[in-house]
Tab-separated table of C-alpha atoms and ligand atoms in Angstrom:
chain	number	residue	atom	x	y	z
A	1	MET	CA	-0.098	0.020	-0.108
A	2	SER	CA	1.591	3.086	-0.895
A	3	PHE	CA	0.132	6.231	0.829
A	4	PRO	CA	0.993	9.887	-1.109
A	5	ARG	CA	3.356	11.974	-0.112
A	6	HIS	CA	1.747	15.906	-0.912
A	7	ARG	CA	-1.007	16.118	1.618
A	8	PRO	CA	-2.849	19.114	1.319
A	9	ARG	CA	-5.725	18.462	3.735
A	10	ARG	CA	-3.250	18.779	6.308
A	11	LEU	CA	-3.483	23.003	5.892
A	12	ARG	CA	-7.156	22.829	5.588
A	13	ALA	CA	-7.056	21.111	9.174
A	14	THR	CA	-8.014	24.008	11.196
A	15	PRO	CA	-9.559	27.143	11.046
A	16	ALA	CA	-6.167	29.174	12.149
A	17	LEU	CA	-3.568	26.869	9.583
A	18	ARG	CA	-6.922	27.454	6.399
A	19	ARG	CA	-6.778	31.438	7.364
A	20	LEU	CA	-3.321	31.946	6.857
A	21	VAL	CA	-2.709	29.598	3.764
A	22	ALA	CA	-5.649	31.543	2.555
A	23	GLU	CA	-4.921	33.422	-1.336
A	24	HIS	CA	-7.235	35.873	-0.569
A	25	ARG	CA	-9.730	37.825	2.001
A	26	LEU	CA	-12.405	40.047	2.118
A	27	GLY	CA	-12.674	42.956	3.199
A	28	PRO	CA	-14.712	46.271	3.609
A	29	ASP	CA	-12.508	47.600	0.993
A	30	ASP	CA	-13.091	45.508	-1.633
A	31	LEU	CA	-16.584	46.622	-2.211
A	32	VAL	CA	-18.585	49.980	-3.945
A	33	ALA	CA	-22.335	50.258	-3.394
A	34	PRO	CA	-24.717	50.626	-6.103
A	35	LEU	CA	-27.519	53.521	-4.913
A	36	PHE	CA	-30.301	54.707	-6.346
A	37	VAL	CA	-32.318	58.083	-5.835
A	38	ARG	CA	-35.280	59.223	-7.766
A	39	GLU	CA	-36.367	63.037	-7.479
A	40	GLY	CA	-40.579	63.830	-6.050
A	41	ILE	CA	-40.573	60.743	-3.603
A	42	ASP	CA	-41.076	61.752	0.690
A	43	GLU	CA	-40.244	58.000	1.455
A	44	PRO	CA	-37.281	55.107	0.094
A	45	GLN	CA	-39.683	53.362	-2.284
A	46	PRO	CA	-38.236	49.529	-2.436
A	47	ILE	CA	-37.722	47.617	-5.673
A	48	ALA	CA	-39.528	44.272	-5.869
A	49	SER	CA	-37.005	42.152	-7.738
A	50	LEU	CA	-33.789	43.618	-5.371
A	51	PRO	CA	-35.569	43.061	-1.850
A	52	GLY	CA	-33.671	45.199	0.533
A	53	GLN	CA	-32.587	47.554	-2.240
A	54	VAL	CA	-34.741	50.712	-1.963
A	55	GLN	CA	-34.658	54.189	-4.288
A	56	HIS	CA	-34.098	57.011	-2.294
A	57	THR	CA	-35.200	60.410	-0.948
A	58	ARG	CA	-31.351	62.367	-1.585
A	59	ARG	CA	-32.523	62.434	2.591
A	60	SER	CA	-32.418	59.042	2.679
A	61	LEU	CA	-29.173	58.665	0.159
A	62	ARG	CA	-27.680	60.479	2.968
A	63	ALA	CA	-27.834	58.501	5.844
A	64	GLU	CA	-27.057	55.476	3.560
A	65	ALA	CA	-24.054	57.031	3.078
A	66	ALA	CA	-22.864	58.251	5.538
A	67	GLU	CA	-23.562	54.603	7.215
A	68	LEU	CA	-21.693	53.119	4.218
A	69	ALA	CA	-18.642	54.849	5.378
A	70	ALA	CA	-19.229	54.328	8.742
A	71	LEU	CA	-18.484	51.047	8.094
A	72	GLY	CA	-15.704	51.307	5.956
A	73	VAL	CA	-17.302	51.126	2.399
A	74	PRO	CA	-14.884	53.073	0.700
A	75	ALA	CA	-17.159	54.507	-2.445
A	76	VAL	CA	-20.963	54.347	-3.703
A	77	MET	CA	-21.596	54.919	-7.530
A	78	LEU	CA	-24.579	56.003	-7.352
A	79	PHE	CA	-27.475	57.240	-10.290
A	80	GLY	CA	-29.750	59.023	-10.852
A	81	VAL	CA	-34.065	58.612	-11.676
A	82	PRO	CA	-35.260	61.794	-13.157
A	83	ALA	CA	-38.783	62.887	-12.655
A	84	ARG	CA	-39.075	63.783	-16.037
A	85	LYS	CA	-37.434	61.745	-18.964
A	86	ASP	CA	-36.959	62.859	-22.558
A	87	PRO	CA	-35.696	62.035	-26.003
A	88	ARG	CA	-31.814	63.684	-24.796
A	89	GLY	CA	-31.857	62.722	-21.851
A	90	SER	CA	-31.542	66.799	-20.295
A	91	GLU	CA	-31.757	66.331	-17.225
A	92	ALA	CA	-28.703	64.640	-17.148
A	93	TRP	CA	-26.703	67.032	-17.479
A	94	ASN	CA	-28.604	69.253	-15.477
A	95	PRO	CA	-26.866	70.757	-12.956
A	96	ASP	CA	-30.392	71.243	-10.835
A	97	GLY	CA	-30.974	67.878	-11.402
A	98	VAL	CA	-31.400	64.670	-9.267
A	99	LEU	CA	-28.355	63.385	-9.805
A	100	ALA	CA	-25.883	66.655	-9.481
A	101	ARG	CA	-27.628	67.509	-5.912
A	102	ALA	CA	-27.291	64.287	-4.168
A	103	LEU	CA	-23.507	63.803	-5.365
A	104	GLY	CA	-23.991	68.294	-4.132
A	105	ASP	CA	-24.943	66.144	-0.682
A	106	LEU	CA	-23.303	63.601	-0.615
A	107	ARG	CA	-19.659	65.178	-0.563
A	108	ALA	CA	-20.614	68.484	1.977
A	109	ASP	CA	-21.820	65.089	4.560
A	110	LEU	CA	-18.610	63.077	3.606
A	111	ASP	CA	-15.815	65.286	1.362
A	112	ASP	CA	-13.828	63.198	0.877
A	113	ASP	CA	-14.199	60.395	2.968
A	114	MET	CA	-16.004	58.669	0.889
A	115	VAL	CA	-15.318	58.100	-2.908
A	116	LEU	CA	-18.012	58.651	-4.646
A	117	MET	CA	-18.240	57.714	-8.321
A	118	SER	CA	-21.428	58.517	-10.650
A	119	ASP	CA	-22.937	56.443	-13.447
A	120	LEU	CA	-21.989	58.078	-16.835
A	121	CYS	CA	-25.104	57.498	-18.840
A	122	LEU	CA	-28.572	58.395	-20.580
A	123	ASP	CA	-30.531	55.476	-20.286
A	124	GLU	CA	-31.996	56.149	-16.946
A	125	TYR	CA	-32.489	60.278	-18.228
A	126	THR	CA	-33.866	59.414	-22.064
A	127	ASP	CA	-37.530	58.328	-22.420
A	128	HIS	CA	-37.078	55.216	-24.922
A	129	GLY	CA	-34.418	53.945	-22.539
A	130	HIS	CA	-31.419	54.090	-24.854
A	131	CYS	CA	-28.123	55.017	-23.947
A	132	GLY	CA	-27.737	57.715	-26.157
A	133	LEU	CA	-29.485	59.731	-28.815
A	134	LEU	CA	-31.048	57.878	-31.267
A	135	ASP	CA	-30.883	58.702	-35.290
A	136	SER	CA	-34.504	59.970	-37.993
A	137	ARG	CA	-34.187	55.666	-38.371
A	138	GLY	CA	-34.197	54.710	-34.357
A	139	ASP	CA	-30.402	53.461	-33.881
A	140	VAL	CA	-28.741	54.892	-31.187
A	141	ASP	CA	-26.029	57.319	-33.365
A	142	ASN	CA	-22.585	57.080	-31.216
A	143	ASP	CA	-20.827	60.565	-32.148
A	144	ALA	CA	-24.233	62.658	-31.783
A	145	THR	CA	-23.639	60.735	-28.372
A	146	LEU	CA	-20.038	61.461	-27.590
A	147	GLU	CA	-21.268	65.404	-27.450
A	148	LEU	CA	-23.801	64.820	-24.437
A	149	TYR	CA	-21.774	62.258	-22.557
A	150	GLY	CA	-19.098	65.264	-22.133
A	151	TRP	CA	-21.794	67.409	-21.038
A	152	VAL	CA	-22.783	65.148	-17.696
A	153	ALA	CA	-19.248	64.396	-17.020
A	154	ALA	CA	-18.645	68.776	-16.170
A	155	THR	CA	-22.396	68.357	-14.577
A	156	GLN	CA	-20.971	65.318	-12.697
A	157	ALA	CA	-17.614	66.908	-11.815
A	158	ALA	CA	-18.921	70.014	-11.011
A	159	ALA	CA	-21.396	67.990	-8.547
A	160	GLY	CA	-19.112	66.461	-7.015
A	161	ALA	CA	-18.124	62.664	-8.031
A	162	HIS	CA	-14.547	61.595	-7.284
A	163	VAL	CA	-14.865	59.363	-10.371
A	164	VAL	CA	-17.682	59.485	-13.532
A	165	ALA	CA	-18.424	55.286	-14.963
A	166	PRO	CA	-19.369	55.555	-18.846
A	167	SER	CA	-21.511	52.634	-18.962
A	168	GLY	CA	-23.299	53.944	-22.138
A	169	MET	CA	-20.653	52.093	-24.908
A	170	MET	CA	-20.560	54.488	-27.280
A	171	ASP	CA	-17.149	54.514	-29.554
A	172	GLY	CA	-15.111	56.892	-28.187
A	173	GLN	CA	-16.461	57.995	-25.308
A	174	VAL	CA	-13.475	57.959	-22.697
A	175	GLY	CA	-11.967	59.906	-25.106
A	176	ALA	CA	-14.561	62.482	-25.396
A	177	ILE	CA	-15.417	62.277	-21.636
A	178	ARG	CA	-11.439	63.188	-21.100
A	179	ALA	CA	-11.638	66.129	-22.687
A	180	ALA	CA	-14.654	67.320	-21.679
A	181	LEU	CA	-13.612	66.847	-18.347
A	182	ASP	CA	-9.954	68.999	-18.408
A	183	SER	CA	-10.909	71.538	-20.766
A	184	ALA	CA	-14.463	72.478	-18.126
A	185	GLY	CA	-11.212	72.307	-15.314
A	186	PHE	CA	-11.561	68.369	-13.615
A	187	ALA	CA	-8.408	67.382	-15.196
A	188	GLY	CA	-8.276	65.549	-11.732
A	189	THR	CA	-11.700	63.626	-12.157
A	190	ALA	CA	-10.940	60.170	-12.127
A	191	ILE	CA	-12.372	57.227	-15.097
A	192	LEU	CA	-13.534	53.949	-14.776
A	193	ALA	CA	-14.942	52.509	-17.737
A	194	TYR	CA	-17.635	50.098	-18.180
A	195	SER	CA	-15.178	48.896	-20.880
A	196	ALA	CA	-16.054	45.061	-21.279
A	197	LYS	CA	-20.280	45.374	-20.003
A	198	TYR	CA	-22.171	42.901	-21.875
A	199	ALA	CA	-25.971	42.115	-23.203
A	200	THR	CA	-26.797	40.349	-20.491
A	201	ALA	CA	-30.533	39.258	-19.215
A	202	LEU	CA	-28.902	40.007	-15.736
A	203	TYR	CA	-29.231	43.204	-15.738
A	204	GLY	CA	-33.601	42.861	-16.028
A	205	PRO	CA	-33.871	44.199	-11.945
A	206	PHE	CA	-31.757	47.401	-12.141
A	207	ARG	CA	-34.517	48.270	-14.980
A	208	ASP	CA	-37.047	48.246	-12.448
A	209	ALA	CA	-34.278	50.798	-9.871
A	210	VAL	CA	-34.342	52.827	-12.606
A	211	ASP	CA	-37.257	52.701	-14.088
A	212	VAL	CA	-36.796	52.004	-17.458
A	213	ARG	CA	-38.294	50.399	-20.180
A	214	ILE	CA	-36.782	50.639	-23.598
A	215	ALA	CA	-38.898	51.480	-26.400
A	216	ASP	CA	-40.542	49.336	-28.376
A	217	GLY	CA	-38.968	46.035	-27.227
A	218	GLY	CA	-35.715	46.827	-28.377
A	219	ASP	CA	-32.275	46.179	-26.851
A	220	ARG	CA	-28.323	47.399	-26.682
A	221	ARG	CA	-27.326	44.806	-28.785
A	222	THR	CA	-25.869	47.282	-30.796
A	223	TYR	CA	-23.699	48.461	-27.621
A	224	GLN	CA	-24.008	46.693	-25.445
A	225	GLN	CA	-21.107	43.535	-26.110
A	226	ASP	CA	-22.013	39.673	-27.158
A	227	VAL	CA	-22.275	37.066	-24.442
A	228	ALA	CA	-20.199	35.052	-26.878
A	229	ASN	CA	-17.227	37.061	-27.395
A	230	ALA	CA	-14.254	37.810	-24.537
A	231	ARG	CA	-10.965	38.163	-27.169
A	232	GLU	CA	-13.516	41.743	-28.186
A	233	ALA	CA	-13.301	43.247	-24.818
A	234	LEU	CA	-10.055	42.803	-24.476
A	235	ALA	CA	-9.986	45.046	-27.162
A	236	GLU	CA	-12.257	46.737	-25.443
A	237	ILE	CA	-10.105	47.607	-22.628
A	238	ARG	CA	-7.267	47.996	-25.024
A	239	ALA	CA	-9.295	51.416	-26.805
A	240	ASP	CA	-10.660	52.761	-23.435
A	241	LEU	CA	-7.287	52.807	-21.829
A	242	ASP	CA	-5.850	54.846	-24.827
A	243	GLU	CA	-8.235	57.216	-24.045
A	244	GLY	CA	-7.565	58.203	-20.881
A	245	ALA	CA	-9.426	55.798	-18.645
A	246	ASP	CA	-7.920	55.437	-15.155
A	247	MET	CA	-9.839	52.166	-14.306
A	248	VAL	CA	-11.691	49.497	-16.313
A	249	MET	CA	-14.468	46.857	-14.890
A	250	VAL	CA	-16.396	44.067	-16.171
A	251	LYS	CA	-19.946	43.754	-16.345
A	252	PRO	CA	-20.544	41.293	-15.049
A	253	ALA	CA	-19.046	39.235	-12.745
A	254	MET	CA	-19.681	35.562	-11.468
A	255	ALA	CA	-20.644	34.930	-15.692
A	256	PHE	CA	-17.442	36.580	-17.132
A	257	LEU	CA	-14.878	35.361	-14.368
A	258	ASP	CA	-12.420	34.605	-17.288
A	259	VAL	CA	-13.198	37.995	-19.053
A	260	ILE	CA	-12.086	38.840	-15.338
A	261	ALA	CA	-9.065	36.454	-15.293
A	262	ARG	CA	-8.271	37.861	-18.556
A	263	VAL	CA	-8.695	41.489	-18.859
A	264	ARG	CA	-6.403	40.758	-15.339
A	265	ASP	CA	-3.693	39.149	-17.032
A	266	ALA	CA	-2.917	42.010	-19.958
A	267	VAL	CA	-4.097	45.665	-17.680
A	268	ASP	CA	-1.965	46.207	-14.711
A	269	VAL	CA	-4.665	49.463	-13.891
A	270	PRO	CA	-7.253	49.089	-11.624
A	271	LEU	CA	-10.422	46.607	-12.372
A	272	ALA	CA	-13.387	46.205	-11.541
A	273	ALA	CA	-16.412	43.916	-11.946
A	274	TYR	CA	-19.909	44.317	-11.657
A	275	HIS	CA	-22.053	41.809	-9.464
A	276	VAL	CA	-25.295	43.083	-11.430
A	277	SER	CA	-28.497	43.456	-10.133
A	278	GLY	CA	-29.631	39.850	-11.708
A	279	GLU	CA	-26.870	38.098	-9.414
A	280	TYR	CA	-27.742	39.496	-6.354
A	281	ALA	CA	-31.657	38.968	-7.592
A	282	MET	CA	-31.192	35.301	-7.573
A	283	VAL	CA	-28.954	34.593	-4.993
A	284	CYS	CA	-31.980	36.683	-2.873
A	285	ALA	CA	-34.501	34.941	-4.583
A	286	ALA	CA	-33.498	31.076	-3.734
A	287	ALA	CA	-32.338	32.628	0.131
A	288	GLN	CA	-35.829	33.794	0.356
A	289	ARG	CA	-36.738	29.914	0.123
A	290	GLY	CA	-35.034	28.707	2.116
A	291	TRP	CA	-32.869	26.951	-1.042
A	292	LEU	CA	-29.933	28.462	0.256
A	293	ASP	CA	-27.353	30.469	2.146
A	294	LEU	CA	-27.258	34.371	1.316
A	295	ASP	CA	-24.559	35.348	3.673
A	296	ALA	CA	-22.212	32.722	2.858
A	297	VAL	CA	-23.246	32.852	-1.630
A	298	ALA	CA	-22.768	36.395	-1.152
A	299	ALA	CA	-19.232	36.104	0.169
A	300	GLU	CA	-18.275	33.029	-1.956
A	301	HIS	CA	-19.488	35.407	-5.344
A	302	VAL	CA	-17.775	38.255	-3.954
A	303	LEU	CA	-14.116	36.371	-3.284
A	304	ALA	CA	-14.916	34.481	-6.583
A	305	VAL	CA	-15.035	37.592	-8.704
A	306	LYS	CA	-11.494	38.457	-6.382
A	307	ARG	CA	-9.861	35.538	-6.540
A	308	ALA	CA	-10.770	35.305	-10.557
A	309	GLY	CA	-8.482	38.856	-10.971
A	310	ALA	CA	-11.151	41.441	-10.126
A	311	ASP	CA	-9.388	44.253	-7.660
A	312	PHE	CA	-12.959	45.980	-6.105
A	313	VAL	CA	-16.736	44.814	-6.670
A	314	LEU	CA	-19.462	46.805	-7.440
A	315	THR	CA	-22.906	44.468	-4.795
A	316	TYR	CA	-25.557	44.943	-3.748
A	317	PHE	CA	-24.632	43.439	-1.152
A	318	ALA	CA	-21.357	45.546	0.119
A	319	ARG	CA	-23.574	47.374	2.972
A	320	HIS	CA	-24.638	43.495	4.213
A	321	LEU	CA	-21.087	42.338	3.414
A	322	ALA	CA	-20.110	44.946	5.194
A	323	GLU	CA	-21.298	44.514	8.313
A	324	SER	CA	-20.412	41.200	8.647
A	325	MET	CA	-16.962	42.152	8.182
A	326	GLN	CA	-17.510	44.214	11.491
B	401	PBG	C1	-26.808	51.914	-17.994
B	401	PBG	C2	-27.131	50.673	-16.776
B	401	PBG	C3	-26.452	49.894	-16.525
B	401	PBG	C4	-26.438	49.729	-15.207
B	401	PBG	C5	-25.232	50.086	-14.852
B	401	PBG	N1	-25.554	51.121	-16.366
B	401	PBG	C6	-28.525	48.994	-17.500
B	401	PBG	C7	-27.813	48.795	-18.943
B	401	PBG	O1	-27.636	48.729	-19.098
B	401	PBG	O2	-29.177	47.955	-19.155
B	401	PBG	C8	-26.885	47.172	-14.557
B	401	PBG	C9	-26.755	47.625	-13.604
B	401	PBG	C10	-26.967	45.906	-13.105
B	401	PBG	O3	-27.964	44.985	-13.525
B	401	PBG	O4	-26.980	46.155	-11.166
B	401	PBG	N2	-26.691	53.394	-17.259
């Protein structure tokens, strides 16, 4: 009888040994909390498909951000839900619009103690729900959209964003936004590019959170990436870095761990991943039925995303996880 000489189980024998040899560990610093602020409401509105998440009032947003900061979460990603939507999404660059106001509130409350990131897109603001301007045929007009993104970027930076995060997947958006920020005097405002963002069914609950319905049963397949493609993500990432992105993102996370790992090998800038609404909702739904242990699966998901190579993770579990880490 021969016994194995290599015995990995030796190092799994006790919790302290397992802690000692863990290759990755989670802390509040790994987390970014996505938060929604809605105009024209007096009370926070629960989002049915995102259990535990709400559309905040300006007031409840301030309280939530302060609590996240106290829990050690270093950053939030803010989304605005305007009362009025129009074809161009003009509330997105209104300096008195809901997102600009909320950024001002949080900057006044927390200043530099929390990194304020703002999602930079038009879909929450357009009445047709697309991420850009439509041309006369109803197609998203890439280059006409870039100018508007520049206005949104300058508005968000002026309102207090430390980081703007373009998520519309227009070609050239990072370069256009960098130029707009620099010429408006915001050379210090960073860009976190949603570089490899896929056209996935996993954003369903998010669209409830921001009251977006894409007109005429449309979708985002002409601008977001095809789920079939991984190599293409590297081209998207390289283009964004060439145009001046400071950090890049892969989105969604769990279904794209291969993409995260490949991007990690290819770039040295900070890499984010977005554990999106559908990924969160699946875990919550199973946990509500008693089919999964929510705390354990939430931590496993975020750990898996880090193991794949992400430096930080945008997740609706941010607060819950940070609480469990205290
Ligand atoms: C676009 C945007 C989306 C998400 C973040 N930014 C939706 C989309 O592209 O349709 C999705 C986030 C999530 O599902 O949690 N502004």
